[in-house]
GROMACS .gro file of C-alpha atoms in nm:
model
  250
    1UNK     CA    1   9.916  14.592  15.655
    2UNK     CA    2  10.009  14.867  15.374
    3UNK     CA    3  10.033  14.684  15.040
    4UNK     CA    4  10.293  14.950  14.990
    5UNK     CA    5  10.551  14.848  15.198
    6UNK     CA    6  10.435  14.481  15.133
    7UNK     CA    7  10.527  14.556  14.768
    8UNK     CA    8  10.850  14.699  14.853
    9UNK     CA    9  10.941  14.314  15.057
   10UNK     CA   10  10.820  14.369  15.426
   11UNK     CA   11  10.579  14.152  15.546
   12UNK     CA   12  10.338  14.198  15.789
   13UNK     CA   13  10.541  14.114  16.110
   14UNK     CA   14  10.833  14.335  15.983
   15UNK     CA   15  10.591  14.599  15.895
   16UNK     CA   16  10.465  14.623  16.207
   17UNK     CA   17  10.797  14.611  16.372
   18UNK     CA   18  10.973  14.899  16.192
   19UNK     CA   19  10.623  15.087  16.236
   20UNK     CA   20  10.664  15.042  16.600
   21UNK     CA   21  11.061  15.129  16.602
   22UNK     CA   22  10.929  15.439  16.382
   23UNK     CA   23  10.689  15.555  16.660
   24UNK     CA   24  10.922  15.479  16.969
   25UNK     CA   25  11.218  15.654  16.808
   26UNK     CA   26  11.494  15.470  17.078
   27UNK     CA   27  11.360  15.168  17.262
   28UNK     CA   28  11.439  14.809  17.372
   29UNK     CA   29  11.374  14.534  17.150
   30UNK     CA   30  11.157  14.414  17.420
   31UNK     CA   31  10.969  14.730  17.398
   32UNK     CA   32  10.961  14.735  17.027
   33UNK     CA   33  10.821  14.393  17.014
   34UNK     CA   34  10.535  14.460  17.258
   35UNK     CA   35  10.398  14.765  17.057
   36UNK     CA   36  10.442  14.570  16.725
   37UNK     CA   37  10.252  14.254  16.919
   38UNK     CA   38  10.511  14.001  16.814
   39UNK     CA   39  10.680  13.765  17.080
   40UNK     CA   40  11.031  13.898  17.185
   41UNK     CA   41  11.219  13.588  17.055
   42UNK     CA   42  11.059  13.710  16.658
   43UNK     CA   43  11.165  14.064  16.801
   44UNK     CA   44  11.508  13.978  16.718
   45UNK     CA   45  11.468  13.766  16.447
   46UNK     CA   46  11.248  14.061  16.296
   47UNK     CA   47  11.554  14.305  16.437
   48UNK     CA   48  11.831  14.117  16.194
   49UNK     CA   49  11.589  14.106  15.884
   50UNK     CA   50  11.543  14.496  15.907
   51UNK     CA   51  11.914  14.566  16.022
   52UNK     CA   52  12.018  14.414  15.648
   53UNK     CA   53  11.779  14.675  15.487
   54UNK     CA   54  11.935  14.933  15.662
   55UNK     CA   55  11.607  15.030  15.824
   56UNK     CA   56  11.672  14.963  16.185
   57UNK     CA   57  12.027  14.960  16.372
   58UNK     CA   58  12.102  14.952  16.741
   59UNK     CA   59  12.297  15.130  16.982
   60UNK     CA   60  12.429  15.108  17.350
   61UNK     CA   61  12.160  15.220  17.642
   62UNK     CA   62  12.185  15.323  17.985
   63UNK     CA   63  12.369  15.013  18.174
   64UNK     CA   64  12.458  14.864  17.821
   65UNK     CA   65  12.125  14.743  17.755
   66UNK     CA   66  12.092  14.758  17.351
   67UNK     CA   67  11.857  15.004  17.170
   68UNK     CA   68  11.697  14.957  16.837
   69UNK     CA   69  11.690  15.320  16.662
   70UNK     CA   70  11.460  15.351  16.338
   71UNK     CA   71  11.655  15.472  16.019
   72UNK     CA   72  11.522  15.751  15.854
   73UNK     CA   73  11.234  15.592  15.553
   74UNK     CA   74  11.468  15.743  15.291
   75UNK     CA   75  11.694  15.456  15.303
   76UNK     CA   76  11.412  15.252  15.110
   77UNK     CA   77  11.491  15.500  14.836
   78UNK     CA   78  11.806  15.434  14.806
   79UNK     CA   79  11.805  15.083  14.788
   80UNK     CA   80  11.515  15.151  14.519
   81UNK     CA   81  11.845  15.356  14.360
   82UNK     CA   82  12.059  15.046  14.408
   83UNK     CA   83  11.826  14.824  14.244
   84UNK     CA   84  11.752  15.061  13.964
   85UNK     CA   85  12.125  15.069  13.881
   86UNK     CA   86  12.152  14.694  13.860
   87UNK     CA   87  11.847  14.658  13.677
   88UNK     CA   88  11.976  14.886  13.398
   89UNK     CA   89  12.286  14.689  13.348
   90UNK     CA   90  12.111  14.302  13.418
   91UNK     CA   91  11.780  14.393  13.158
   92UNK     CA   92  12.004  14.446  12.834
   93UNK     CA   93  12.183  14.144  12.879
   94UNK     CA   94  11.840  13.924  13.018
   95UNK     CA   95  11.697  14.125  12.675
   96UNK     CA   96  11.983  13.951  12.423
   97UNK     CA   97  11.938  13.617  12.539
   98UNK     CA   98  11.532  13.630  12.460
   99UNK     CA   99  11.412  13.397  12.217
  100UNK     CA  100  11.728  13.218  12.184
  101UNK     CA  101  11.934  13.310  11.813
  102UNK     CA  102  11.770  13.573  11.627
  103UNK     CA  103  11.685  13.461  11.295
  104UNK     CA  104  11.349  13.622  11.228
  105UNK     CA  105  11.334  14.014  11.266
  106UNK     CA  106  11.115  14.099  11.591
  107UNK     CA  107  10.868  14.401  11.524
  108UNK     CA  108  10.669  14.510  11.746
  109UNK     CA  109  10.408  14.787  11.703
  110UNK     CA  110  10.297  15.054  11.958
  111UNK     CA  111  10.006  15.252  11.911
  112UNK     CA  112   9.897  15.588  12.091
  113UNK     CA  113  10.075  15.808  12.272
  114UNK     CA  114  10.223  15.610  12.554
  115UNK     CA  115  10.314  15.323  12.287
  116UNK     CA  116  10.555  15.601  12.194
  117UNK     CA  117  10.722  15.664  12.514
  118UNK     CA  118  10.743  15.325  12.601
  119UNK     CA  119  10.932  15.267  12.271
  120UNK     CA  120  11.147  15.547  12.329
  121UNK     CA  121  11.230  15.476  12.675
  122UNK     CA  122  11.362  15.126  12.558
  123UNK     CA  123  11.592  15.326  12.340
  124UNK     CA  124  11.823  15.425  12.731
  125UNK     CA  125  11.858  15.071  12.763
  126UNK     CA  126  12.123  15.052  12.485
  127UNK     CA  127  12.435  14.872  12.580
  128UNK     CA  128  12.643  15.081  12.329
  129UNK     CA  129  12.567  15.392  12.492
  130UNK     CA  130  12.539  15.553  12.217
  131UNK     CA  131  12.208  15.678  12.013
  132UNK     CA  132  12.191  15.777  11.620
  133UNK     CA  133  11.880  15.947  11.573
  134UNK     CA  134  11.645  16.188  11.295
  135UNK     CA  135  11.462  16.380  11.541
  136UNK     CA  136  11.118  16.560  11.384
  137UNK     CA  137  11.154  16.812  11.645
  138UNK     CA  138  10.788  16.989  11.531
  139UNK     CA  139  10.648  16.622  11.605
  140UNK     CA  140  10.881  16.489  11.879
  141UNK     CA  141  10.718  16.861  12.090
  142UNK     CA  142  10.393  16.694  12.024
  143UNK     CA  143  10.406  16.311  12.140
  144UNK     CA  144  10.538  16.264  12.301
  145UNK     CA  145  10.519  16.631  12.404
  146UNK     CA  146  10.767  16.847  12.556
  147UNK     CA  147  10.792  16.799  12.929
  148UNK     CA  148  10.785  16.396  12.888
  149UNK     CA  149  11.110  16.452  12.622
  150UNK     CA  150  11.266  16.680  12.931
  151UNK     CA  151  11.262  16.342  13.175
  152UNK     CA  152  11.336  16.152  12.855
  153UNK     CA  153  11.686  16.361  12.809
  154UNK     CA  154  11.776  16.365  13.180
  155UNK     CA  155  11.771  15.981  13.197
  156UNK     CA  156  11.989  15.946  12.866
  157UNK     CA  157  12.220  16.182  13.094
  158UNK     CA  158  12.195  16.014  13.392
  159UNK     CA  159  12.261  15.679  13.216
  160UNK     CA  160  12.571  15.846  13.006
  161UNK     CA  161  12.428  15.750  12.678
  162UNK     CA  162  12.587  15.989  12.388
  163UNK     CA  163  12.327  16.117  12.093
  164UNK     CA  164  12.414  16.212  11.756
  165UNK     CA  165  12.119  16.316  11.592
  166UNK     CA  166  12.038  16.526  11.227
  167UNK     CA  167  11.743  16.733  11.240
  168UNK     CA  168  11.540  16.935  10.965
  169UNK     CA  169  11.547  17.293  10.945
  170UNK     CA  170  11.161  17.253  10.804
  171UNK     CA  171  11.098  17.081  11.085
  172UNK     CA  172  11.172  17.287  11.401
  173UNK     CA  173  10.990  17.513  11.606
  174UNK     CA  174  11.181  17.631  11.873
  175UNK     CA  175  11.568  17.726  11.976
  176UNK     CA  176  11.632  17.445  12.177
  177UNK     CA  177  11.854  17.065  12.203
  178UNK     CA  178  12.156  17.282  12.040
  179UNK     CA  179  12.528  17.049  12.038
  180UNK     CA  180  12.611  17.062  12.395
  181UNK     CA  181  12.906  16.890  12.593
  182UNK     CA  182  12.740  16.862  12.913
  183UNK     CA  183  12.421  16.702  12.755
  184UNK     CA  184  12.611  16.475  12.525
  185UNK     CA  185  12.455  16.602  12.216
  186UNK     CA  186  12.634  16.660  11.878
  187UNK     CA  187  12.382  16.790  11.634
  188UNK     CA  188  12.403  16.875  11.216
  189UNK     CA  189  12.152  16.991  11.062
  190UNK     CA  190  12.006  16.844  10.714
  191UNK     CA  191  12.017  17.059  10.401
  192UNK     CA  192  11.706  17.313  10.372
  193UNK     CA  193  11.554  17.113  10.052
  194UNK     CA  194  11.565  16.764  10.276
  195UNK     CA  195  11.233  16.722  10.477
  196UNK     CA  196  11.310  16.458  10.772
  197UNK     CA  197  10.889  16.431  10.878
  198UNK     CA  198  10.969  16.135  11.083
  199UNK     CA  199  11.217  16.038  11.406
  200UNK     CA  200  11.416  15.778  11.393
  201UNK     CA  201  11.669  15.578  11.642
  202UNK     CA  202  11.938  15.360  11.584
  203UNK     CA  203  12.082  15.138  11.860
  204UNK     CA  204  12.215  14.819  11.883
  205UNK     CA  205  12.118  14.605  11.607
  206UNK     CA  206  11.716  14.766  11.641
  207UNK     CA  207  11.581  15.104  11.452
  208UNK     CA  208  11.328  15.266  11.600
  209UNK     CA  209  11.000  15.475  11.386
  210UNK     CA  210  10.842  15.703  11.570
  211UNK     CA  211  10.548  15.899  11.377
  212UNK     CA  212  10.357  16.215  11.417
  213UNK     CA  213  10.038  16.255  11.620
  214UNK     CA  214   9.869  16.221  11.323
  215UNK     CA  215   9.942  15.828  11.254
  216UNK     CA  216   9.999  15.826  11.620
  217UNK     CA  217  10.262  15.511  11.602
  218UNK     CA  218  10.582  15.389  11.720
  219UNK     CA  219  10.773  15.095  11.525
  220UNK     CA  220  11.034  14.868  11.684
  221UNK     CA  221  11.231  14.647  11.476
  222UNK     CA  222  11.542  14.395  11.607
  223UNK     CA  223  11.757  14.348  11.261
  224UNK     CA  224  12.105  14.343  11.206
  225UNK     CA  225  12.076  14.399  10.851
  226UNK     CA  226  11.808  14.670  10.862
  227UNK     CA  227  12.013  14.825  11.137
  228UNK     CA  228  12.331  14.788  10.957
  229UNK     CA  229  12.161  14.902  10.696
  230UNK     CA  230  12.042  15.209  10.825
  231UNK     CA  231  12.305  15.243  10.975
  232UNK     CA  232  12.554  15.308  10.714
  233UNK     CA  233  12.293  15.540  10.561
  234UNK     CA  234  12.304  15.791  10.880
  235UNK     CA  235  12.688  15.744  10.857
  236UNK     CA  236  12.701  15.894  10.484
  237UNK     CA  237  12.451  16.158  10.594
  238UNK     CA  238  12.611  16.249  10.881
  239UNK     CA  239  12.997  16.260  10.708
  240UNK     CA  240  12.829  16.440  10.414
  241UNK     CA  241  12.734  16.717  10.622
  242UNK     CA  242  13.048  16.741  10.793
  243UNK     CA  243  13.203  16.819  11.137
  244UNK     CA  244  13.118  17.207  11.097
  245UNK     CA  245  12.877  17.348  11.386
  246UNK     CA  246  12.540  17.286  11.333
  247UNK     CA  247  12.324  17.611  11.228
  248UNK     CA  248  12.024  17.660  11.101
  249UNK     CA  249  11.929  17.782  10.797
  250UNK     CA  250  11.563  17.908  10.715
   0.00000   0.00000   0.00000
Protein backbone atom coordinates (compact mmCIF):
# COMPACT_ATOMS: atom_id res chain seq x y z
CA UNK A 1 0.00 0.00 0.00
CA UNK A 2 1.61 3.62 -0.81
CA UNK A 3 1.03 5.82 2.24
CA UNK A 4 0.82 8.38 -0.49
CA UNK A 5 -2.23 7.67 -2.00
CA UNK A 6 -3.46 6.42 1.48
CA UNK A 7 -2.89 10.05 2.57
CA UNK A 8 -4.64 11.44 -0.29
CA UNK A 9 -8.15 9.01 0.96
CA UNK A 10 -7.71 5.62 -0.97
CA UNK A 11 -7.49 2.74 0.95
CA UNK A 12 -5.91 -0.26 0.30
CA UNK A 13 -8.68 -2.10 -1.73
CA UNK A 14 -9.24 1.10 -3.85
CA UNK A 15 -5.59 1.45 -4.23
CA UNK A 16 -5.18 -1.60 -5.61
CA UNK A 17 -8.13 -1.31 -7.83
CA UNK A 18 -7.28 1.95 -9.65
CA UNK A 19 -3.57 0.46 -9.76
CA UNK A 20 -4.96 -2.41 -11.63
CA UNK A 21 -7.44 -0.16 -13.94
CA UNK A 22 -4.05 1.96 -14.39
CA UNK A 23 -2.13 -1.10 -15.74
CA UNK A 24 -5.04 -2.66 -17.89
CA UNK A 25 -5.84 0.67 -19.52
CA UNK A 26 -9.66 -0.72 -20.86
CA UNK A 27 -10.91 -3.85 -19.14
CA UNK A 28 -13.96 -5.50 -17.50
CA UNK A 29 -14.68 -4.94 -14.03
CA UNK A 30 -14.37 -8.58 -13.74
CA UNK A 31 -10.95 -8.31 -15.09
CA UNK A 32 -10.04 -5.36 -13.04
CA UNK A 33 -11.06 -7.05 -9.92
CA UNK A 34 -9.03 -10.23 -10.54
CA UNK A 35 -5.66 -8.30 -11.04
CA UNK A 36 -6.47 -6.05 -7.99
CA UNK A 37 -7.41 -9.59 -5.99
CA UNK A 38 -10.69 -8.27 -4.69
CA UNK A 39 -14.01 -10.34 -5.18
CA UNK A 40 -16.07 -9.00 -8.20
CA UNK A 41 -19.12 -8.02 -6.05
CA UNK A 42 -16.29 -5.23 -4.06
CA UNK A 43 -15.22 -4.71 -7.84
CA UNK A 44 -18.17 -2.61 -8.21
CA UNK A 45 -18.57 -1.31 -5.03
CA UNK A 46 -14.75 -0.24 -5.37
CA UNK A 47 -15.88 0.95 -9.20
CA UNK A 48 -18.60 3.67 -7.68
CA UNK A 49 -16.15 4.92 -4.87
CA UNK A 50 -13.45 5.78 -7.60
CA UNK A 51 -16.08 6.92 -10.31
CA UNK A 52 -16.98 9.96 -7.59
CA UNK A 53 -13.21 10.91 -7.56
CA UNK A 54 -13.19 11.12 -11.04
CA UNK A 55 -10.46 8.49 -11.24
CA UNK A 56 -12.16 5.70 -13.03
CA UNK A 57 -15.28 5.95 -15.55
CA UNK A 58 -16.70 3.34 -17.85
CA UNK A 59 -17.62 2.95 -21.29
CA UNK A 60 -19.55 0.58 -23.72
CA UNK A 61 -17.48 -2.75 -25.00
CA UNK A 62 -17.79 -5.04 -27.74
CA UNK A 63 -21.50 -6.65 -27.34
CA UNK A 64 -22.31 -3.85 -24.70
CA UNK A 65 -20.40 -5.38 -22.05
CA UNK A 66 -19.17 -2.25 -19.79
CA UNK A 67 -15.48 -1.16 -19.55
CA UNK A 68 -13.82 0.56 -16.70
CA UNK A 69 -11.15 3.11 -18.31
CA UNK A 70 -8.50 4.67 -15.76
CA UNK A 71 -8.53 8.60 -15.69
CA UNK A 72 -5.45 10.17 -16.22
CA UNK A 73 -3.59 10.64 -12.20
CA UNK A 74 -3.85 14.40 -12.82
CA UNK A 75 -7.35 14.50 -11.79
CA UNK A 76 -6.06 13.98 -8.06
CA UNK A 77 -4.52 17.38 -8.66
CA UNK A 78 -7.24 18.98 -9.35
CA UNK A 79 -9.35 17.97 -6.74
CA UNK A 80 -6.15 18.91 -4.50
CA UNK A 81 -7.03 22.50 -6.49
CA UNK A 82 -10.67 22.18 -5.44
CA UNK A 83 -9.92 21.61 -1.95
CA UNK A 84 -7.27 24.26 -1.79
CA UNK A 85 -9.86 26.82 -2.97
CA UNK A 86 -12.34 25.90 -0.28
CA UNK A 87 -9.85 25.74 2.28
CA UNK A 88 -8.80 29.36 1.65
CA UNK A 89 -12.26 30.67 2.02
CA UNK A 90 -13.46 27.97 5.15
CA UNK A 91 -9.83 28.71 7.34
CA UNK A 92 -10.49 32.61 7.80
CA UNK A 93 -13.80 32.15 8.96
CA UNK A 94 -12.86 28.61 11.22
CA UNK A 95 -9.79 31.30 12.28
CA UNK A 96 -12.47 34.19 13.71
CA UNK A 97 -14.44 31.95 15.66
CA UNK A 98 -11.12 30.60 17.72
CA UNK A 99 -11.11 31.20 21.24
CA UNK A 100 -14.53 32.46 21.37
CA UNK A 101 -14.71 36.77 21.90
CA UNK A 102 -11.43 38.30 21.73
CA UNK A 103 -10.75 40.18 24.73
CA UNK A 104 -7.07 39.57 25.36
CA UNK A 105 -4.63 40.46 22.41
CA UNK A 106 -3.16 37.04 20.92
CA UNK A 107 0.71 37.32 20.18
CA UNK A 108 2.40 34.90 19.01
CA UNK A 109 6.18 34.84 18.37
CA UNK A 110 8.09 33.11 15.51
CA UNK A 111 11.62 32.68 15.58
CA UNK A 112 14.12 31.77 12.64
CA UNK A 113 13.73 31.92 9.30
CA UNK A 114 10.77 29.75 8.53
CA UNK A 115 8.90 31.43 11.69
CA UNK A 116 9.00 34.28 9.18
CA UNK A 117 7.42 32.74 6.26
CA UNK A 118 4.98 31.05 8.12
CA UNK A 119 3.92 34.45 9.57
CA UNK A 120 3.89 35.96 6.32
CA UNK A 121 2.07 33.37 4.57
CA UNK A 122 -0.83 33.83 7.17
CA UNK A 123 -0.86 37.38 5.96
CA UNK A 124 -2.86 35.71 2.11
CA UNK A 125 -5.37 34.48 4.33
CA UNK A 126 -6.88 37.97 4.87
CA UNK A 127 -10.56 38.18 4.32
CA UNK A 128 -10.30 41.91 3.33
CA UNK A 129 -8.17 41.23 0.52
CA UNK A 130 -6.35 43.83 1.00
CA UNK A 131 -2.63 44.22 2.63
CA UNK A 132 -1.03 47.62 4.17
CA UNK A 133 2.48 46.99 4.53
CA UNK A 134 6.35 48.84 5.33
CA UNK A 135 8.37 46.57 3.36
CA UNK A 136 12.43 46.71 4.40
CA UNK A 137 13.14 45.60 0.99
CA UNK A 138 17.25 45.28 1.91
CA UNK A 139 15.88 42.79 4.72
CA UNK A 140 12.70 41.32 3.17
CA UNK A 141 15.76 40.02 0.03
CA UNK A 142 17.33 38.39 2.97
CA UNK A 143 14.62 36.27 5.03
CA UNK A 144 12.97 35.49 3.91
CA UNK A 145 15.15 35.76 0.79
CA UNK A 146 14.27 36.47 -2.65
CA UNK A 147 12.97 33.44 -4.48
CA UNK A 148 10.62 32.43 -1.33
CA UNK A 149 9.10 36.37 -1.63
CA UNK A 150 8.65 35.40 -5.64
CA UNK A 151 6.06 32.33 -4.55
CA UNK A 152 5.04 34.64 -1.73
CA UNK A 153 3.77 37.45 -4.46
CA UNK A 154 2.30 34.92 -6.92
CA UNK A 155 -0.06 33.51 -4.24
CA UNK A 156 -1.20 37.15 -3.08
CA UNK A 157 -1.99 37.23 -7.01
CA UNK A 158 -3.50 34.17 -7.34
CA UNK A 159 -5.67 34.82 -4.25
CA UNK A 160 -6.53 38.60 -5.60
CA UNK A 161 -5.31 40.20 -2.49
CA UNK A 162 -4.41 44.11 -3.28
CA UNK A 163 -1.00 45.60 -1.46
CA UNK A 164 -0.33 49.05 -0.65
CA UNK A 165 2.90 49.24 0.76
CA UNK A 166 5.61 52.44 1.62
CA UNK A 167 9.09 51.55 1.31
CA UNK A 168 12.47 53.40 2.24
CA UNK A 169 14.67 54.75 -0.25
CA UNK A 170 17.66 53.84 2.45
CA UNK A 171 16.45 50.70 2.40
CA UNK A 172 16.46 49.20 -1.14
CA UNK A 173 18.78 47.39 -3.12
CA UNK A 174 17.48 46.57 -6.25
CA UNK A 175 14.91 47.98 -9.15
CA UNK A 176 12.25 45.77 -8.51
CA UNK A 177 8.17 45.44 -6.86
CA UNK A 178 7.59 48.96 -8.80
CA UNK A 179 3.34 50.07 -8.69
CA UNK A 180 2.01 47.66 -11.11
CA UNK A 181 -1.72 46.98 -12.22
CA UNK A 182 -1.34 43.48 -13.09
CA UNK A 183 0.43 42.64 -9.72
CA UNK A 184 -1.89 44.71 -7.62
CA UNK A 185 0.75 46.82 -6.17
CA UNK A 186 0.50 50.62 -5.47
CA UNK A 187 3.74 51.75 -3.98
CA UNK A 188 5.02 55.49 -2.38
CA UNK A 189 7.98 55.85 -1.29
CA UNK A 190 8.94 57.44 2.31
CA UNK A 191 10.87 60.71 2.45
CA UNK A 192 14.85 60.22 2.10
CA UNK A 193 15.47 61.39 5.95
CA UNK A 194 12.75 58.50 7.17
CA UNK A 195 14.56 55.10 7.76
CA UNK A 196 11.70 52.25 7.70
CA UNK A 197 14.48 49.21 9.10
CA UNK A 198 11.60 47.00 9.75
CA UNK A 199 8.42 45.33 7.60
CA UNK A 200 5.34 45.58 8.70
CA UNK A 201 1.64 44.19 7.69
CA UNK A 202 -1.60 45.29 8.43
CA UNK A 203 -4.67 43.07 7.88
CA UNK A 204 -7.69 42.50 9.49
CA UNK A 205 -7.67 43.55 12.96
CA UNK A 206 -3.71 41.79 13.32
CA UNK A 207 -0.19 43.74 12.50
CA UNK A 208 2.40 41.82 11.60
CA UNK A 209 6.63 42.58 12.67
CA UNK A 210 8.83 41.06 10.69
CA UNK A 211 12.69 41.77 11.59
CA UNK A 212 15.99 41.53 9.91
CA UNK A 213 18.20 38.43 9.86
CA UNK A 214 19.92 39.87 12.46
CA UNK A 215 17.10 39.51 15.35
CA UNK A 216 15.86 36.85 13.10
CA UNK A 217 11.96 37.28 14.35
CA UNK A 218 8.53 37.53 13.21
CA UNK A 219 5.71 39.09 15.59
CA UNK A 220 1.98 38.38 15.24
CA UNK A 221 -0.41 40.32 17.14
CA UNK A 222 -4.60 39.99 16.91
CA UNK A 223 -5.76 43.69 18.24
CA UNK A 224 -8.30 45.86 17.11
CA UNK A 225 -6.96 48.74 18.80
CA UNK A 226 -3.28 48.20 17.92
CA UNK A 227 -4.48 47.52 14.42
CA UNK A 228 -6.72 50.43 14.34
CA UNK A 229 -4.16 52.05 15.69
CA UNK A 230 -1.65 51.42 13.28
CA UNK A 231 -3.76 51.64 11.08
CA UNK A 232 -4.67 55.18 11.00
CA UNK A 233 -0.93 55.87 11.29
CA UNK A 234 -0.17 54.17 7.68
CA UNK A 235 -3.31 56.12 6.52
CA UNK A 236 -1.66 59.67 7.45
CA UNK A 237 1.61 58.40 6.00
CA UNK A 238 0.33 57.18 3.09
CA UNK A 239 -2.14 60.54 2.33
CA UNK A 240 0.88 62.64 3.38
CA UNK A 241 2.86 61.40 0.65
CA UNK A 242 0.25 61.67 -1.80
CA UNK A 243 -1.20 59.93 -4.93
CA UNK A 244 1.92 61.09 -7.12
CA UNK A 245 3.98 58.02 -8.72
CA UNK A 246 6.26 56.57 -6.55
CA UNK A 247 10.12 57.39 -7.39
CA UNK A 248 12.98 57.07 -5.77
CA UNK A 249 15.12 59.44 -4.55
CA UNK A 250 18.84 58.68 -3.45
Amino acid sequence: MDPRLLALGLDEKEQRFYLAALELGTASVTAVSARADVSRTNGYDLLQRLQKRGLLSQIEGDGGVKQIVAEDPGVLLREWDRTRSMLDDLIPELRSLLGGPKIRPRIRFYEGIEGIRRAMWETLDCRSKILRGILSMHELLEAPGAEWMDGFIAERLRRGIQLQVIRSPSRESEHIWPSSQDELRELRYAPTSMDLGMTMYLYDERVLYVSSRKENFALVIESPELSALNGAMFDGLWITLGSSPARRTR
